[in-house]
PDB file of C-alpha atoms in Angstrom:
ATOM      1  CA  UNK A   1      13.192  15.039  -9.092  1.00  0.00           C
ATOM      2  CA  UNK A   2      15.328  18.152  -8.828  1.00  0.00           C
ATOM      3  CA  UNK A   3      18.522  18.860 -11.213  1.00  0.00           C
ATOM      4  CA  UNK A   4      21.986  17.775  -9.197  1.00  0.00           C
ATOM      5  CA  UNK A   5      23.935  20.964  -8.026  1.00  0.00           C
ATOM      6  CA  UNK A   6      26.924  22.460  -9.278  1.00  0.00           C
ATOM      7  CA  UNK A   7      28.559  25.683  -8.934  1.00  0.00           C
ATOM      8  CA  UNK A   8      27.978  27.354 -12.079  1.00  0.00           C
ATOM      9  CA  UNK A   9      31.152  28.267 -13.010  1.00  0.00           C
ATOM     10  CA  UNK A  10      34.896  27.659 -12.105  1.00  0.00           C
ATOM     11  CA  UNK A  11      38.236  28.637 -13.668  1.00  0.00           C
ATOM     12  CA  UNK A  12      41.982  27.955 -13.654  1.00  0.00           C
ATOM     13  CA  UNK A  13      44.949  29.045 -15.093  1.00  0.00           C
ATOM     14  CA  UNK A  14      46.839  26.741 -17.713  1.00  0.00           C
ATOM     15  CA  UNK A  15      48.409  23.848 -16.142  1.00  0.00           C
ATOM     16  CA  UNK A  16      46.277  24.847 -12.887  1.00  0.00           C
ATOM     17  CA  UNK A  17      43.808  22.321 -11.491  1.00  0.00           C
ATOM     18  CA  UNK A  18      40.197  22.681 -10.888  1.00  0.00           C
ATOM     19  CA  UNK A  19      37.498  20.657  -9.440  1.00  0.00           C
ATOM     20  CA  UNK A  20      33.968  20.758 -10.046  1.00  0.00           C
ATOM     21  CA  UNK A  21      31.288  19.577  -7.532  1.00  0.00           C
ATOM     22  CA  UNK A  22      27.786  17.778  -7.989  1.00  0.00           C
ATOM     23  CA  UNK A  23      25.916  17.374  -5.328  1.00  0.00           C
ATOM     24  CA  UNK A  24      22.841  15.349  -4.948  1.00  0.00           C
ATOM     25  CA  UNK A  25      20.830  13.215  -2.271  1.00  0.00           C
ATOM     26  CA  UNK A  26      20.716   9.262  -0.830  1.00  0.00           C
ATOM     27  CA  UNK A  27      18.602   8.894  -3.570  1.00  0.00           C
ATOM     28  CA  UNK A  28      20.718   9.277  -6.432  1.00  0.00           C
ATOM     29  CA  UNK A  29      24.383  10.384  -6.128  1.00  0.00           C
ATOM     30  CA  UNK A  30      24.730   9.307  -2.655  1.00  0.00           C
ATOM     31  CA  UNK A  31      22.612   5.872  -3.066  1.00  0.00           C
ATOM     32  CA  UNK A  32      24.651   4.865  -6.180  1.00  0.00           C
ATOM     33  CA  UNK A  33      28.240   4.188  -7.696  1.00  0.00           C
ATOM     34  CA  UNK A  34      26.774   5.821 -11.048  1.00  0.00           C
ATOM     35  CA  UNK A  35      27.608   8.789 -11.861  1.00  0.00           C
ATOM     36  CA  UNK A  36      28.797  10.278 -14.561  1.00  0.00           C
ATOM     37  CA  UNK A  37      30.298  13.126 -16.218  1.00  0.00           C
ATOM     38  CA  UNK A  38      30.214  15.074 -19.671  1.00  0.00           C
ATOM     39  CA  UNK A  39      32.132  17.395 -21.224  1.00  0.00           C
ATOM     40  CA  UNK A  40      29.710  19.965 -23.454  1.00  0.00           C
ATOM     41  CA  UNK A  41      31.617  22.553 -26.036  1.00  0.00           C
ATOM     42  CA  UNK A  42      29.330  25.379 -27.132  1.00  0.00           C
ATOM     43  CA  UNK A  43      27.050  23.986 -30.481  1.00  0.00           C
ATOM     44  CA  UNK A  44      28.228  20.355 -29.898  1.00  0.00           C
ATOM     45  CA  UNK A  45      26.837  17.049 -28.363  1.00  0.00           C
ATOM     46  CA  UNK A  46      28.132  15.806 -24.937  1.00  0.00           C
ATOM     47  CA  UNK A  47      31.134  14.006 -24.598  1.00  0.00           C
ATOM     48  CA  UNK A  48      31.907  11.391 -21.884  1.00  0.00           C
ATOM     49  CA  UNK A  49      34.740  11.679 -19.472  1.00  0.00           C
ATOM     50  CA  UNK A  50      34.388   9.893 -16.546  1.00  0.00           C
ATOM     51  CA  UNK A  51      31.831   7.084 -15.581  1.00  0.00           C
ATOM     52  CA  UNK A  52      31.239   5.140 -12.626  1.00  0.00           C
ATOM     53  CA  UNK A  53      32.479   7.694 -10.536  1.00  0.00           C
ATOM     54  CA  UNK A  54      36.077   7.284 -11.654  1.00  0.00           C
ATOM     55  CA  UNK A  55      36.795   5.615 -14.328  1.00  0.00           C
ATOM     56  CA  UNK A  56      37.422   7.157 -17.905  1.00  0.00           C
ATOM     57  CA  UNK A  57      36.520   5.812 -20.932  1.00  0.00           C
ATOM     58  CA  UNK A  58      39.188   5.122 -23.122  1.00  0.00           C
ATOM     59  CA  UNK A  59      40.804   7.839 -25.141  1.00  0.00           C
ATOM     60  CA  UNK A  60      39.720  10.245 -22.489  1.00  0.00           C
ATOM     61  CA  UNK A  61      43.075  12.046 -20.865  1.00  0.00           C
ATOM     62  CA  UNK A  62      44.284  10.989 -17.381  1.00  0.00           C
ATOM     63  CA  UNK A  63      44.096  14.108 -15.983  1.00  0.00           C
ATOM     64  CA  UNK A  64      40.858  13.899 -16.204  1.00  0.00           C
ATOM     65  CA  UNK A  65      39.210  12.218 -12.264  1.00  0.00           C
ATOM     66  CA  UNK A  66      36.438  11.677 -10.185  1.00  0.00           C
ATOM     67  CA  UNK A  67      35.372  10.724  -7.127  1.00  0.00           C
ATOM     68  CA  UNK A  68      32.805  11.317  -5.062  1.00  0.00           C
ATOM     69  CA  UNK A  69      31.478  11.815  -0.477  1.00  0.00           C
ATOM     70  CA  UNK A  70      28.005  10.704   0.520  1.00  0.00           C
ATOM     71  CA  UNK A  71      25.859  12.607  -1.687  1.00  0.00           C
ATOM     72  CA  UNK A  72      28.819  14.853  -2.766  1.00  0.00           C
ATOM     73  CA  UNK A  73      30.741  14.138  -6.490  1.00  0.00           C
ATOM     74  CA  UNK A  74      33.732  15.610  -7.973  1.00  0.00           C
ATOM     75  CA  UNK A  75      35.333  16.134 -11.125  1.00  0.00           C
ATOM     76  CA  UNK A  76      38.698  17.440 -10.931  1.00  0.00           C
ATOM     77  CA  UNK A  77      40.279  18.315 -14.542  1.00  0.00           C
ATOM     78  CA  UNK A  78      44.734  18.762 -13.636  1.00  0.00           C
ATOM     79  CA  UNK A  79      46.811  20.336 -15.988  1.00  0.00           C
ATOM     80  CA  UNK A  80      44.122  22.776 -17.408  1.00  0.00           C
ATOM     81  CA  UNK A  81      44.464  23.365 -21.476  1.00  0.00           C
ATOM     82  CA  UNK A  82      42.341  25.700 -23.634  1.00  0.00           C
ATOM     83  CA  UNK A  83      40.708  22.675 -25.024  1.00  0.00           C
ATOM     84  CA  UNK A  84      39.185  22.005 -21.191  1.00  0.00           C
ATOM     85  CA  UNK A  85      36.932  25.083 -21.386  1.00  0.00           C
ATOM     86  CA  UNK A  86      33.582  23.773 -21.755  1.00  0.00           C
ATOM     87  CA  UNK A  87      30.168  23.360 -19.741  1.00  0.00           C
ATOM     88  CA  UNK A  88      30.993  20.266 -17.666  1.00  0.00           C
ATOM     89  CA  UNK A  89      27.486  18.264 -16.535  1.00  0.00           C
ATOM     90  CA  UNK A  90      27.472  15.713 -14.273  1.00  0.00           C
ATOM     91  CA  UNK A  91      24.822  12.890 -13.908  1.00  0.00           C
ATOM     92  CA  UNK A  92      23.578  10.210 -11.397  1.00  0.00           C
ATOM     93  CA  UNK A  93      21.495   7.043 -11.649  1.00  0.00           C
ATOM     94  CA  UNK A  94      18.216   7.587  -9.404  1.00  0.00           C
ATOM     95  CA  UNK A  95      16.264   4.345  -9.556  1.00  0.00           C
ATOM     96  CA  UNK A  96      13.675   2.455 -11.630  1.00  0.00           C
ATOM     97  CA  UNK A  97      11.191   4.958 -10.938  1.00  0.00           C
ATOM     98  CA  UNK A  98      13.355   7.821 -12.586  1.00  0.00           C
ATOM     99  CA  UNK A  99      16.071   6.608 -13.672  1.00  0.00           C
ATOM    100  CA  UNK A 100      18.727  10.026 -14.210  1.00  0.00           C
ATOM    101  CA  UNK A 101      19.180  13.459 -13.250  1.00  0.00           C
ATOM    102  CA  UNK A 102      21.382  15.488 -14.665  1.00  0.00           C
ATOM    103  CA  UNK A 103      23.320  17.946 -12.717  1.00  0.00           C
ATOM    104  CA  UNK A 104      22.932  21.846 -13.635  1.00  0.00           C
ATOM    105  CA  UNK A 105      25.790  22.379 -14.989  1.00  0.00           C
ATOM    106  CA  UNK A 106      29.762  24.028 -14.746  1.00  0.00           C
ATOM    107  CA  UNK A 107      31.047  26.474 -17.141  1.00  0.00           C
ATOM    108  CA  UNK A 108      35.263  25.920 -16.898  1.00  0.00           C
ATOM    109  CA  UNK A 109      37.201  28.895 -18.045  1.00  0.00           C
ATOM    110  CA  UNK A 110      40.940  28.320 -18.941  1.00  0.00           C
ATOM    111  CA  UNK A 111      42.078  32.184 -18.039  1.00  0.00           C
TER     112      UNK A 111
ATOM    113  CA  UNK B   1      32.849   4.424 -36.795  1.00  0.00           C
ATOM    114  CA  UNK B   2      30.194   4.875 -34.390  1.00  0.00           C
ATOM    115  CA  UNK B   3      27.436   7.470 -35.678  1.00  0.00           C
ATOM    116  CA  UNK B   4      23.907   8.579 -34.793  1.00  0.00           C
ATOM    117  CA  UNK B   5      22.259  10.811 -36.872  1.00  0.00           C
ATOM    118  CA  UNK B   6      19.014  12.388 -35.785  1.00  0.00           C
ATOM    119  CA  UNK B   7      16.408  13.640 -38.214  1.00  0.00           C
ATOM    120  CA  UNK B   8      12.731  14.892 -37.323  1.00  0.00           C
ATOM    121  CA  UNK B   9      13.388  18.173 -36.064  1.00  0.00           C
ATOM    122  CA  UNK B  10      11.253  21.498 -36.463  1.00  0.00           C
ATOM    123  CA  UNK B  11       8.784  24.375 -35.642  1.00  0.00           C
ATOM    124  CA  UNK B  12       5.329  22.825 -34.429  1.00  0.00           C
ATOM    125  CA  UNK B  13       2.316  24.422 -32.708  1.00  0.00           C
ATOM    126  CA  UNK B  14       1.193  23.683 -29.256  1.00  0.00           C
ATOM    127  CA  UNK B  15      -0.951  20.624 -29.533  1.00  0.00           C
ATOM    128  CA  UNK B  16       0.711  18.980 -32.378  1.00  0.00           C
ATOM    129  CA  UNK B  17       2.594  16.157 -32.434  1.00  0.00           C
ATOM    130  CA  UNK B  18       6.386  15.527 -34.072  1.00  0.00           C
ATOM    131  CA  UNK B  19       8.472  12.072 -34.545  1.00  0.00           C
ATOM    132  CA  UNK B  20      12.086  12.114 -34.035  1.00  0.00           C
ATOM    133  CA  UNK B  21      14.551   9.706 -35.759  1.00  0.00           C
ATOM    134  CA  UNK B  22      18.220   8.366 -35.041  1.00  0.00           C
ATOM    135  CA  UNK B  23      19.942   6.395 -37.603  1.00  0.00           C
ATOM    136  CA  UNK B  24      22.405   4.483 -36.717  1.00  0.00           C
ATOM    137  CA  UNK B  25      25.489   2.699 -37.925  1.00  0.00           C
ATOM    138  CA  UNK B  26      28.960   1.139 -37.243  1.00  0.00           C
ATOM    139  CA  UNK B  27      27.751  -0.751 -34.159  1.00  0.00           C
ATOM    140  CA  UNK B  28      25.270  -3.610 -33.266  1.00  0.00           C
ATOM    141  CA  UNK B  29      22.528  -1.387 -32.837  1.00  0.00           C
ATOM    142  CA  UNK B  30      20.060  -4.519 -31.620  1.00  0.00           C
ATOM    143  CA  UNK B  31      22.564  -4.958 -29.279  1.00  0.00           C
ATOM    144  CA  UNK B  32      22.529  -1.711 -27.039  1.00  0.00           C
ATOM    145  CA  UNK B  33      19.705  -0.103 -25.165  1.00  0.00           C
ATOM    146  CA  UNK B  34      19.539   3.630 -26.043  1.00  0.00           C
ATOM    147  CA  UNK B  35      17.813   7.119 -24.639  1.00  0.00           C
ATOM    148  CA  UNK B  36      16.803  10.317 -25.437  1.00  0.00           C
ATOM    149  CA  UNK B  37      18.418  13.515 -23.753  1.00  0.00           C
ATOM    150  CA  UNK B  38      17.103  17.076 -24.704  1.00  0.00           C
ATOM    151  CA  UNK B  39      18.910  20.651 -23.675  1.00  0.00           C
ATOM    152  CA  UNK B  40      16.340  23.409 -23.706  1.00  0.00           C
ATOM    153  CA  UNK B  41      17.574  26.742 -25.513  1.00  0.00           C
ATOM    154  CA  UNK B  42      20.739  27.793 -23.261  1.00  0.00           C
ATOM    155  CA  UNK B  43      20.168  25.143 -20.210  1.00  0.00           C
ATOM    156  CA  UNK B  44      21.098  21.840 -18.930  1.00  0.00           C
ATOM    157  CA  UNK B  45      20.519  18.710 -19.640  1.00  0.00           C
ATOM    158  CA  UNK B  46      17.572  16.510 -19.303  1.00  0.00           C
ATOM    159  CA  UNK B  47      17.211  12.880 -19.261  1.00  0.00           C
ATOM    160  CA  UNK B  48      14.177  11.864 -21.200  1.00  0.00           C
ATOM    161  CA  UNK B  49      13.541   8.270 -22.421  1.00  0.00           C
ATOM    162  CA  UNK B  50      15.100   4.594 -22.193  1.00  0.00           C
ATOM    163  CA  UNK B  51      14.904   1.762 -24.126  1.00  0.00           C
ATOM    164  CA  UNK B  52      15.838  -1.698 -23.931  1.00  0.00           C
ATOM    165  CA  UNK B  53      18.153  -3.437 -26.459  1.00  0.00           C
ATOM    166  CA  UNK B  54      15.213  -5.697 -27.712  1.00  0.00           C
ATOM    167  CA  UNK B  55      12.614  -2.735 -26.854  1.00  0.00           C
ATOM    168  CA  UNK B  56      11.555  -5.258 -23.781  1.00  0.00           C
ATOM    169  CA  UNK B  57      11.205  -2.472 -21.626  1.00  0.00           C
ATOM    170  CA  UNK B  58      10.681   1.521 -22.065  1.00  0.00           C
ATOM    171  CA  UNK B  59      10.496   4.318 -19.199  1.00  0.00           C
ATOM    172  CA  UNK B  60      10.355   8.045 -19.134  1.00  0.00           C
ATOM    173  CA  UNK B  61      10.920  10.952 -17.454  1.00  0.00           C
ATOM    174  CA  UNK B  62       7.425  12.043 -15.738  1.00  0.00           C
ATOM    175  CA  UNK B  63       6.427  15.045 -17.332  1.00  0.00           C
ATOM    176  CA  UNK B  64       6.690  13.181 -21.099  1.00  0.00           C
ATOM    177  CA  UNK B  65       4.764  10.108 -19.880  1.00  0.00           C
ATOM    178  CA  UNK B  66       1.714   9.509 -21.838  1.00  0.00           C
ATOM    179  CA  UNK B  67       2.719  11.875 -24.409  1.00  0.00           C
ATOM    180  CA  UNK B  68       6.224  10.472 -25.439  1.00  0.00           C
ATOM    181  CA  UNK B  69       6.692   7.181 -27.042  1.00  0.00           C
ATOM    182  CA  UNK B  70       9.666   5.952 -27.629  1.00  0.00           C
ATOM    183  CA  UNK B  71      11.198   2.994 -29.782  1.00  0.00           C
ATOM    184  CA  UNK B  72      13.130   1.424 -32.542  1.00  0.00           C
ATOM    185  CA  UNK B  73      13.517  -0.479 -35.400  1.00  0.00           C
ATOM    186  CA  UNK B  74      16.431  -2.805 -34.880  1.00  0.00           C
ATOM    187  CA  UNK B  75      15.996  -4.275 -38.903  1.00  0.00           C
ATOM    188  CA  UNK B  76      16.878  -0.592 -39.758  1.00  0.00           C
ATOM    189  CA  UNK B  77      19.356   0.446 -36.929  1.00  0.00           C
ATOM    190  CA  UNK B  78      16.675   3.204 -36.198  1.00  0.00           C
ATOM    191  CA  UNK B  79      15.352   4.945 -32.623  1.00  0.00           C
ATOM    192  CA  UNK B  80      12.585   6.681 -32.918  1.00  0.00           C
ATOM    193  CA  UNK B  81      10.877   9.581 -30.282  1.00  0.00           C
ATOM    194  CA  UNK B  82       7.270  10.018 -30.709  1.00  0.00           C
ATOM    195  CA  UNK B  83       6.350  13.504 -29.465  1.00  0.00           C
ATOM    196  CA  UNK B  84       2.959  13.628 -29.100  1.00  0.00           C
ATOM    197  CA  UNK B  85       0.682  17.146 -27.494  1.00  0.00           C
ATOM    198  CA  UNK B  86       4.286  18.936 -27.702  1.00  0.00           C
ATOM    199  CA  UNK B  87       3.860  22.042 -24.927  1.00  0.00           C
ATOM    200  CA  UNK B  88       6.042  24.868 -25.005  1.00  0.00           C
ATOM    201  CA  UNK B  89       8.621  23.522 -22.249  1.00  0.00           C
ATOM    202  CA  UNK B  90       9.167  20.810 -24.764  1.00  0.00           C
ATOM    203  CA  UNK B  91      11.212  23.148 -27.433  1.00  0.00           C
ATOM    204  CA  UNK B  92      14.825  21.761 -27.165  1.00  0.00           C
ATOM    205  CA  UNK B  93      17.362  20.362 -29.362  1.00  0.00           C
ATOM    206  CA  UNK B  94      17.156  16.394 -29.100  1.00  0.00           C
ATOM    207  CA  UNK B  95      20.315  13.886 -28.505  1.00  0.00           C
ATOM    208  CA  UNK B  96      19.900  10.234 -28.871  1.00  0.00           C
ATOM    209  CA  UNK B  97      22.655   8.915 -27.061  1.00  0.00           C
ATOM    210  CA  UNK B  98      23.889   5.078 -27.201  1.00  0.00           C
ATOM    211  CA  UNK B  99      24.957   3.440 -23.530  1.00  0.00           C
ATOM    212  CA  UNK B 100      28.401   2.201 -23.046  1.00  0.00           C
ATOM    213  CA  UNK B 101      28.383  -1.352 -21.902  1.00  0.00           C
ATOM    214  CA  UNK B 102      25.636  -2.962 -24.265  1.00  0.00           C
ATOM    215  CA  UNK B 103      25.283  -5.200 -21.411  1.00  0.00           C
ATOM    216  CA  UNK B 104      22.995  -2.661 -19.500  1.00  0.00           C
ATOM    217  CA  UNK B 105      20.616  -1.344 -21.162  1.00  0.00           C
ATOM    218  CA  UNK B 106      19.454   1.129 -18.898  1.00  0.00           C
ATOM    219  CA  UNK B 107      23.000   3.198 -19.461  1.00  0.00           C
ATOM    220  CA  UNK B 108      24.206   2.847 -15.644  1.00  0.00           C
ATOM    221  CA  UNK B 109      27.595   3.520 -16.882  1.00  0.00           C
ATOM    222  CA  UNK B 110      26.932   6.182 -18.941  1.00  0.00           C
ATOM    223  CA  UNK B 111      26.362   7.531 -22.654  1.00  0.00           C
ATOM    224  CA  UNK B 112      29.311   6.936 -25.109  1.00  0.00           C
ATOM    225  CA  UNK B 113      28.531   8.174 -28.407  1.00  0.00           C
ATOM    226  CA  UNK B 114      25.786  10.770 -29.021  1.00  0.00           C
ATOM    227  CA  UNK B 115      24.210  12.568 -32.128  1.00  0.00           C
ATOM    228  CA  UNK B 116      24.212  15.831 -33.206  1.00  0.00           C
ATOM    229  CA  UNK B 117      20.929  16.910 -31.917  1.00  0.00           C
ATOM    230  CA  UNK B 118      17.759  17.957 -33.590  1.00  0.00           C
ATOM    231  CA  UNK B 119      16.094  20.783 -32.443  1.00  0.00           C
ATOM    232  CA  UNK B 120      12.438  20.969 -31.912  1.00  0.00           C
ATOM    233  CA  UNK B 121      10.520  24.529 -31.116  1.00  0.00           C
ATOM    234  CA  UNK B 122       7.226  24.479 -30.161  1.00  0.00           C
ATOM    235  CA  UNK B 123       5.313  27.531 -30.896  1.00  0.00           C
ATOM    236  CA  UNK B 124       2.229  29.054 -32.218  1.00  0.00           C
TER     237      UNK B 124
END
């Protein structure tokens, strides 16, 4: 099963918008309302920001959102801060057989 | 307050084996299904084990099966990852990560609290 694809990098100004893309197949983004996305800062664990396409987990800033096309998902992160510049990964339920993929992941810059 | 703690870590040679651990505490851990994820030296991701809340059911990512065992010890609040003729593409650091609804054990709605990471590195 091969990785989901992202751009691998994307920046915004503070208080800019930017949206990150994860695209996949029928068999996984496309053939399920799972997907999720993490937020990764350099030497830490992943943090979870969106689930279920859209909705955030509690504590997790509203300007943080997701959606997602077909085989096509988005995270768009409005109202860039500093503390948004991370390695953003997304990831899709694939089935029994093998279960997640994991996108390839986005570096966000804050310039 | 939620925390997983994972232990296990280290160099090994090609060949050998390794077992992780996760402690756990400040949850139910019997009640949640939980997985391994491991992130190769400057990569991605990678998705690499499930298991059940009751250790019913286990599945893995193809190029571990056979090799990787995974399971748990709900008495102790422990996961465990049994790494067994470790290759070089195994050398990553090592998240167990707890899902987020403990009523679906496979994690469909993602991962809400992970460790720290251990890091394995498998070399001669």
């Amino acid at each position: 099963q091969s990785a989901l694809t992202q751009p691998p990098s994307a920046s915004g100004s503070p208080g800019q918008s930017v949206t990150i893309s994860c695209t996949g197949t029928s068999s996984d983004v496309g053939g399920y309302n799972y997907v999720s996305w993490y937020q990764q800062h350099p030497g830490k664990a992943p943090k979870l920001v969106i689930y279920e396409v859209s909705k955030r987990p509690s504590g997790v800033p509203d300007r943080f959102s997701g959606s997602k096309s077909g085989n096509t998902a988005s995270l768009t992160v409005s109202g860039l801060q500093a503390e948004d510049e991370a390695d953003y990964y997304c990831n899709s339920y694939a089935g029994s057989n093998i279960f997640y993929v994991f996108g390839t992941g986005t570096k966000v810059t804050v310039l | 307050q939620v925390q997983l703690v994972e232990s296990g870590g280290g160099v090994v040679q090609p060949g050998r084996s390794l077992r992780l651990s996760c402690a756990a505490s400040g949850f139910t851990f019997s009640n949640y299904g939980m997985h391994w994820v491991r992130q190769a030296p400057g990569k991605g991701l990678e998705w690499v084990a499930v298991i059940w809340y009751d250790a019913s059911n286990k599945y893995y990512e193809d190029s571990v099966k056979g090799r990787f065992t995974i399971s748990r010890d709900n008495s102790k609040s422990t996961l465990f990852l049994q790494m067994n003729s470790l290759r070089a593409e195994d050398t990553a650091v090592y998240y167990c990560a707890r899902v987020r609804d403990y009523r679906d054990s496979s994690g469909k709605g993602g991962f809400d609290y992970w460790g720290q990471g251990t890091l394995v590195t498998v070399s001669s």
